[in-house]
Tab-separated table of C-alpha atoms and ligand atoms in Angstrom:
chain	number	residue	atom	x	y	z
A	8	MET	CA	79.328	107.810	106.552
A	9	PRO	CA	79.816	107.588	110.000
A	10	MET	CA	81.940	105.372	112.000
A	11	LYS	CA	80.679	102.819	114.512
A	12	VAL	CA	81.616	101.255	117.270
A	13	ILE	CA	80.039	98.404	119.046
A	14	LEU	CA	81.386	96.958	122.597
A	15	VAL	CA	79.872	93.224	121.111
A	16	GLU	CA	81.472	91.131	124.821
A	17	HIS	CA	84.149	91.443	127.334
A	18	THR	CA	85.365	88.603	129.836
A	19	PRO	CA	82.596	88.605	132.722
A	20	ASN	CA	83.030	90.278	136.381
A	21	PRO	CA	85.820	92.349	134.489
A	22	GLU	CA	86.914	93.837	137.906
A	23	VAL	CA	86.470	90.488	140.093
A	24	LEU	CA	89.259	88.137	137.805
A	25	ILE	CA	91.512	90.972	137.732
A	26	ALA	CA	91.318	91.358	141.720
A	27	LYS	CA	91.966	87.356	141.869
A	28	ALA	CA	94.455	87.111	139.769
A	29	ALA	CA	96.002	90.485	142.183
A	30	LYS	CA	95.151	88.134	144.954
A	31	LEU	CA	96.777	85.309	144.029
A	32	CYS	CA	99.969	88.085	144.345
A	33	TYR	CA	99.996	89.718	146.797
A	34	SER	CA	98.483	86.878	149.775
A	35	PRO	CA	99.167	84.174	151.873
A	36	VAL	CA	96.454	82.304	149.937
A	37	GLY	CA	96.094	78.981	147.550
A	38	ILE	CA	93.909	78.763	144.933
A	39	GLU	CA	90.272	77.707	146.205
A	40	GLU	CA	91.124	80.676	148.799
A	41	MET	CA	91.867	83.062	145.923
A	42	ASN	CA	87.657	81.541	143.733
A	43	GLU	CA	86.320	83.044	147.379
A	44	ALA	CA	83.817	85.810	146.339
A	45	MET	CA	85.150	88.933	147.753
A	46	ASP	CA	83.726	92.175	148.513
A	47	SER	CA	83.631	94.921	146.352
A	48	GLU	CA	85.128	97.314	147.677
A	49	LYS	CA	88.465	95.125	148.371
A	50	THR	CA	87.846	94.052	144.854
A	51	ILE	CA	87.777	97.877	143.438
A	52	LYS	CA	90.772	98.465	146.391
A	53	PHE	CA	92.442	95.355	144.144
A	54	ILE	CA	92.190	96.981	140.952
A	55	ASN	CA	93.279	100.123	142.137
A	56	MET	CA	96.467	99.455	143.193
A	57	LEU	CA	97.281	97.364	140.333
A	58	MET	CA	96.091	100.025	137.903
A	59	SER	CA	98.532	102.720	139.970
A	60	MET	CA	102.205	101.155	140.300
A	61	GLY	CA	101.331	99.993	137.045
A	62	HIS	CA	101.503	96.124	137.671
A	63	GLU	CA	99.462	95.049	134.538
A	64	SER	CA	100.261	91.061	134.132
A	65	PRO	CA	97.080	90.586	135.725
A	66	VAL	CA	95.061	92.650	134.008
A	67	GLU	CA	95.636	90.710	130.362
A	68	HIS	CA	93.185	87.902	131.974
A	69	VAL	CA	90.430	90.491	130.510
A	70	ALA	CA	89.441	91.349	126.973
A	71	PHE	CA	87.334	93.282	125.177
A	72	THR	CA	86.188	92.910	121.417
A	73	PHE	CA	85.096	95.508	119.305
A	74	ALA	CA	82.933	94.945	115.717
A	75	VAL	CA	83.882	98.560	113.881
A	76	GLU	CA	83.212	99.540	111.162
A	77	GLY	CA	82.874	103.268	108.659
A	78	VAL	CA	86.812	103.541	108.885
A	79	SER	CA	88.881	103.259	106.382
A	80	ARG	CA	92.112	100.928	105.498
A	81	THR	CA	93.961	103.779	106.312
A	82	LEU	CA	92.870	102.846	109.478
A	83	THR	CA	92.892	99.876	110.029
A	84	HIS	CA	96.480	99.570	108.401
A	85	GLN	CA	97.731	101.793	112.138
A	86	LEU	CA	94.869	99.444	114.672
A	87	VAL	CA	96.787	96.020	113.110
A	88	ARG	CA	100.088	96.858	113.997
A	89	HIS	CA	98.642	96.355	117.934
A	90	ARG	CA	100.319	92.817	117.863
A	91	ILE	CA	98.951	92.491	120.705
A	92	ALA	CA	95.098	91.615	120.092
A	93	SER	CA	93.235	89.457	117.319
A	94	TYR	CA	91.710	91.205	114.349
A	95	SER	CA	88.939	89.377	112.000
A	96	GLN	CA	88.812	92.296	108.150
A	97	GLN	CA	86.136	92.007	106.491
A	98	SER	CA	88.294	90.119	102.441
A	99	GLN	CA	87.660	92.134	98.938
A	100	ARG	CA	89.132	89.305	98.148
A	101	TYR	CA	86.062	87.532	98.254
A	102	VAL	CA	84.345	90.401	98.871
A	103	LYS	CA	82.431	92.280	95.543
A	104	LEU	CA	83.100	95.709	95.938
A	105	ASP	CA	79.852	96.944	93.472
A	106	GLN	CA	80.205	100.207	95.079
A	107	PHE	CA	83.159	100.597	97.384
A	108	GLN	CA	82.313	102.953	100.481
A	109	TYR	CA	84.818	105.451	101.196
A	110	ILE	CA	85.802	107.719	103.740
A	111	ILE	CA	86.283	111.773	102.932
A	112	PRO	CA	89.024	112.857	105.357
A	113	PRO	CA	86.943	115.959	106.727
A	114	GLU	CA	90.099	118.372	105.901
A	115	ILE	CA	89.005	117.262	102.439
A	116	GLU	CA	85.131	117.191	103.037
A	117	LYS	CA	85.809	120.762	104.276
A	118	ASP	CA	87.514	122.176	100.703
A	119	SER	CA	85.073	121.898	98.581
A	120	LYS	CA	87.205	122.079	95.956
A	121	ALA	CA	90.023	119.846	97.245
A	122	LYS	CA	86.709	116.642	97.558
A	123	ALA	CA	85.527	117.016	94.357
A	124	ILE	CA	89.872	115.734	93.607
A	125	PHE	CA	88.329	113.250	96.550
A	126	ILE	CA	85.771	112.235	94.749
A	127	GLU	CA	86.492	111.894	91.750
A	128	ALA	CA	89.624	109.513	92.795
A	129	MET	CA	87.336	107.467	94.129
A	130	GLU	CA	85.089	107.236	90.858
A	131	ASN	CA	88.057	106.410	89.158
A	132	SER	CA	89.093	103.956	91.060
A	133	GLN	CA	85.580	101.843	90.981
A	134	LYS	CA	85.360	102.307	87.025
A	135	ALA	CA	88.618	100.602	87.170
A	136	TYR	CA	87.430	98.472	89.665
A	137	ASN	CA	85.033	96.399	87.489
A	138	GLY	CA	87.220	97.084	84.494
A	139	ILE	CA	89.666	94.938	85.402
A	140	SER	CA	87.675	92.256	87.734
A	141	ASP	CA	85.319	92.477	83.571
A	142	MET	CA	88.059	92.006	82.527
A	143	LEU	CA	90.121	89.305	84.016
A	144	LYS	CA	86.082	87.748	85.017
A	145	GLU	CA	85.820	86.751	80.736
A	146	LYS	CA	89.579	85.820	80.085
A	147	TYR	CA	89.201	83.383	83.608
A	148	LEU	CA	86.115	81.985	81.746
A	149	ASN	CA	87.149	81.322	78.715
A	150	GLU	CA	89.859	79.134	80.134
A	151	GLY	CA	88.169	76.941	81.192
A	152	LEU	CA	87.634	78.206	85.194
A	153	SER	CA	83.708	77.972	86.792
A	154	LYS	CA	82.059	81.108	87.659
A	155	SER	CA	82.362	81.850	91.015
A	156	ALA	CA	86.250	80.666	90.289
A	157	ALA	CA	86.624	82.973	87.127
A	158	GLU	CA	84.742	86.108	90.129
A	159	LYS	CA	86.937	85.501	93.326
A	160	LYS	CA	90.422	85.127	90.843
A	161	ALA	CA	89.347	88.432	89.115
A	162	ILE	CA	88.236	90.323	91.956
A	163	GLU	CA	91.899	89.137	93.521
A	164	ASP	CA	93.444	91.518	91.429
A	165	ALA	CA	91.298	94.176	90.861
A	166	ARG	CA	90.805	95.658	94.419
A	167	TYR	CA	94.480	96.300	93.950
A	168	VAL	CA	93.298	99.897	92.881
A	169	PHE	CA	91.833	100.239	95.626
A	170	PRO	CA	92.707	103.146	97.355
A	171	ASN	CA	93.463	103.988	101.516
A	172	ALA	CA	90.084	105.886	101.621
A	173	CYS	CA	87.908	102.658	100.905
A	174	GLU	CA	85.938	101.576	103.965
A	175	THR	CA	85.785	98.620	105.979
A	176	LYS	CA	84.995	95.511	108.708
A	177	ILE	CA	86.840	95.069	111.223
A	178	ILE	CA	86.525	93.168	115.032
A	179	VAL	CA	89.345	93.527	117.423
A	180	THR	CA	90.156	91.635	120.037
A	181	MET	CA	92.244	93.013	123.009
A	182	ASN	CA	93.180	92.797	126.131
A	183	VAL	CA	93.843	95.089	129.056
A	184	ARG	CA	96.782	95.715	128.981
A	185	SER	CA	96.652	95.964	124.890
A	186	LEU	CA	94.005	97.950	125.081
A	187	LEU	CA	95.819	100.763	127.793
A	188	ASN	CA	99.031	100.110	126.084
A	189	PHE	CA	96.642	102.088	122.940
A	190	PHE	CA	94.845	103.947	124.002
A	191	SER	CA	98.351	105.212	125.652
A	192	HIS	CA	99.015	105.550	121.882
A	193	ARG	CA	96.350	106.416	119.936
A	194	CYS	CA	94.454	108.958	122.749
A	195	CYS	CA	97.878	110.647	122.081
A	196	ASN	CA	96.972	113.966	120.279
A	197	ARG	CA	100.030	112.849	117.336
A	198	ALA	CA	97.876	109.959	116.672
A	199	GLN	CA	96.001	110.097	113.327
A	200	TRP	CA	92.717	111.964	113.693
A	201	GLU	CA	90.466	108.627	112.789
A	202	ILE	CA	91.997	106.075	114.567
A	203	ARG	CA	91.943	108.579	117.282
A	204	GLU	CA	88.705	109.176	117.174
A	205	LEU	CA	88.562	105.574	116.893
A	206	ALA	CA	90.729	105.263	120.579
A	207	PHE	CA	88.696	107.837	122.482
A	208	GLU	CA	85.209	106.242	121.046
A	209	MET	CA	87.018	103.370	122.741
A	210	LEU	CA	88.339	104.241	126.131
A	211	LYS	CA	84.926	105.534	126.305
A	212	GLN	CA	82.834	101.944	125.786
A	213	VAL	CA	85.174	100.751	128.155
A	214	LYS	CA	85.260	103.567	130.938
A	215	LYS	CA	81.619	102.222	131.279
A	216	VAL	CA	82.468	98.373	131.599
A	217	SER	CA	84.907	99.726	134.663
A	218	PRO	CA	85.944	103.360	135.394
A	219	ALA	CA	88.517	101.951	138.405
A	220	ILE	CA	90.135	99.244	135.931
A	221	PHE	CA	90.703	102.540	133.311
A	222	LYS	CA	91.157	105.001	135.439
A	223	TYR	CA	94.132	105.710	134.210
A	224	ALA	CA	93.897	105.506	130.300
A	225	GLY	CA	94.426	107.377	127.656
A	226	PRO	CA	97.626	108.816	126.629
A	227	SER	CA	101.008	109.347	127.539
A	228	CYS	CA	100.286	112.571	129.203
A	229	LEU	CA	97.211	111.756	131.470
A	230	ASN	CA	99.037	110.340	134.307
A	231	ASP	CA	103.417	111.702	133.068
A	232	LYS	CA	104.882	114.802	131.094
A	233	CYS	CA	104.717	114.400	127.097
A	234	PRO	CA	107.098	111.597	126.452
A	235	GLU	CA	106.937	112.981	122.384
A	236	GLY	CA	109.529	116.188	123.094
A	237	ASN	CA	109.527	118.773	120.526
A	238	MET	CA	106.653	116.833	118.865
A	239	THR	CA	104.802	117.645	121.786
A	240	CYS	CA	101.061	119.013	120.925
A	241	GLY	CA	101.511	121.006	123.594
A	242	MET	CA	97.789	121.280	125.078
A	243	MET	CA	98.591	118.702	127.366
A	244	ASN	CA	95.533	120.872	129.427
A	245	GLU	CA	92.839	120.098	126.724
A	246	VAL	CA	93.938	116.583	126.074
A	247	ARG	CA	93.934	115.740	129.715
A	248	GLU	CA	89.870	118.022	130.493
A	249	LYS	CA	88.746	115.908	127.225
A	250	CYS	CA	89.925	112.660	129.018
A	251	SER	CA	88.004	113.458	132.037
A	252	LYS	CA	85.198	113.615	130.553
A	253	LEU	CA	84.340	111.071	128.665
B	22	LIG	C1	101.976	109.350	116.579
B	22	LIG	C2	102.474	107.817	115.885
B	22	LIG	C3	103.097	107.861	114.977
B	22	LIG	C4	103.961	105.941	114.422
B	22	LIG	N1	104.486	106.570	113.261
B	22	LIG	C5	104.536	105.518	112.140
B	22	LIG	C6	105.988	105.070	111.958
B	22	LIG	O1	106.227	106.373	110.846
B	22	LIG	N2	106.044	103.881	111.136
B	22	LIG	C7	105.613	102.404	111.605
B	22	LIG	O2	106.554	101.379	111.145
B	22	LIG	N3	104.948	103.106	112.592
B	22	LIG	C8	104.854	104.113	113.128
B	22	LIG	N4	103.440	103.713	114.148
B	22	LIG	C9	102.846	102.371	114.693
B	22	LIG	C10	104.168	102.292	115.893
B	22	LIG	O3	105.108	101.855	115.637
B	22	LIG	C11	103.801	100.594	116.572
B	22	LIG	O4	104.008	99.900	115.560
B	22	LIG	C12	102.415	100.594	116.371
B	22	LIG	O5	102.155	102.037	117.729
B	22	LIG	C13	102.031	99.994	118.123
B	22	LIG	O6	102.484	99.589	119.031
B	22	LIG	P1	102.936	98.717	119.770
B	22	LIG	O7	104.307	97.879	119.327
B	22	LIG	O8	103.259	98.987	120.984
B	22	LIG	O9	101.624	98.059	120.639
B	22	LIG	P2	101.475	96.231	120.592
B	22	LIG	O10	102.119	95.662	118.955
B	22	LIG	O11	100.688	95.633	120.332
B	22	LIG	O12	102.799	95.575	120.741
B	22	LIG	C14	102.403	95.789	122.718
B	22	LIG	C15	104.203	96.032	123.496
B	22	LIG	O13	104.314	94.595	123.883
B	22	LIG	C16	105.961	95.031	123.306
B	22	LIG	N5	106.753	93.989	122.142
B	22	LIG	C17	105.731	94.052	121.235
B	22	LIG	N6	106.053	92.965	119.575
B	22	LIG	C18	107.463	92.966	120.809
B	22	LIG	C19	108.902	92.858	119.803
B	22	LIG	N7	108.830	91.363	118.481
B	22	LIG	N8	110.418	92.797	120.306
B	22	LIG	C20	109.328	93.450	121.533
B	22	LIG	N9	108.514	94.158	122.534
B	22	LIG	C21	107.816	94.136	121.575
B	22	LIG	C22	106.065	96.456	123.061
B	22	LIG	O14	106.328	96.405	124.077
B	22	LIG	C23	105.078	96.614	122.961
B	22	LIG	O15	104.535	97.822	123.123
B	22	LIG	C24	103.450	104.763	114.704
B	22	LIG	C25	102.933	105.065	116.036
B	22	LIG	C26	102.100	106.212	116.603
B	22	LIG	C27	101.122	106.413	117.775
């Protein structure tokens, strides 16, 4: 199942809003003057100044919302560690998965023996889920629960057998400051392949909205030396080239 990422919404006129916040910080203006229209040259000048000096609080006023599907729970477990964000994820408590979808890592996909073991494990999970949810539902019906309440209570526990590979859907909103932090961690070659793929796709989409705001966005090594020390991937040039093509 391929990863799908849609930029659903973002704060309107993101560059104008950030430039207004910057103008208030750096010019002797009141809020009405701050709110006056600025030409696009001045707007971009403010944005460039902020981004190059790392003055990041004005960019917190702008947020981007993405809808993501075709990703594993392994990915979303890592994603939701980014606390400065808002999330809504499809529930396994309320949605019964008669045939759960799953993500096959590319290295497993390439190896026919590993793939066969993987798929067997997925099928066994589904069988266990079906068996446990049927058994528990029966028990709760006998205890007098309604059909819908019995099913909900049953799948609440049956879902424990589902694997990390289970496909999921999530909506995530991050402000620009948090996005920059997310890109610096997750576009890094040391990040796991799936969340790195998501991070690069998100970066590609936000760069289309504002190349100026995201001019320096990407893994830490894009603008500085690699922070990973001995654990460096040693591929800074390749990474920089990849980012320049987004
Ligand atoms: C390559 C890689 C390997 C990782 N390995 C592991 C691992 O083995 N185990 C593991 O548990 N996690 C691991 N992580 C997750 C990592 O530790 C972070 O939890 C995750 O990347 C979220 O980053 P963040 O805290 O910067 O983001 P956010 O939660 O969005 O926070 C943004 C920033 O706000 C500030 N902030 C937020 N909350 C606090 C707070 N409570 N106190 C002080 N400052 C705060 C920090 O400056 C932080 O950088 C890994 C991440 C990467 C990229």
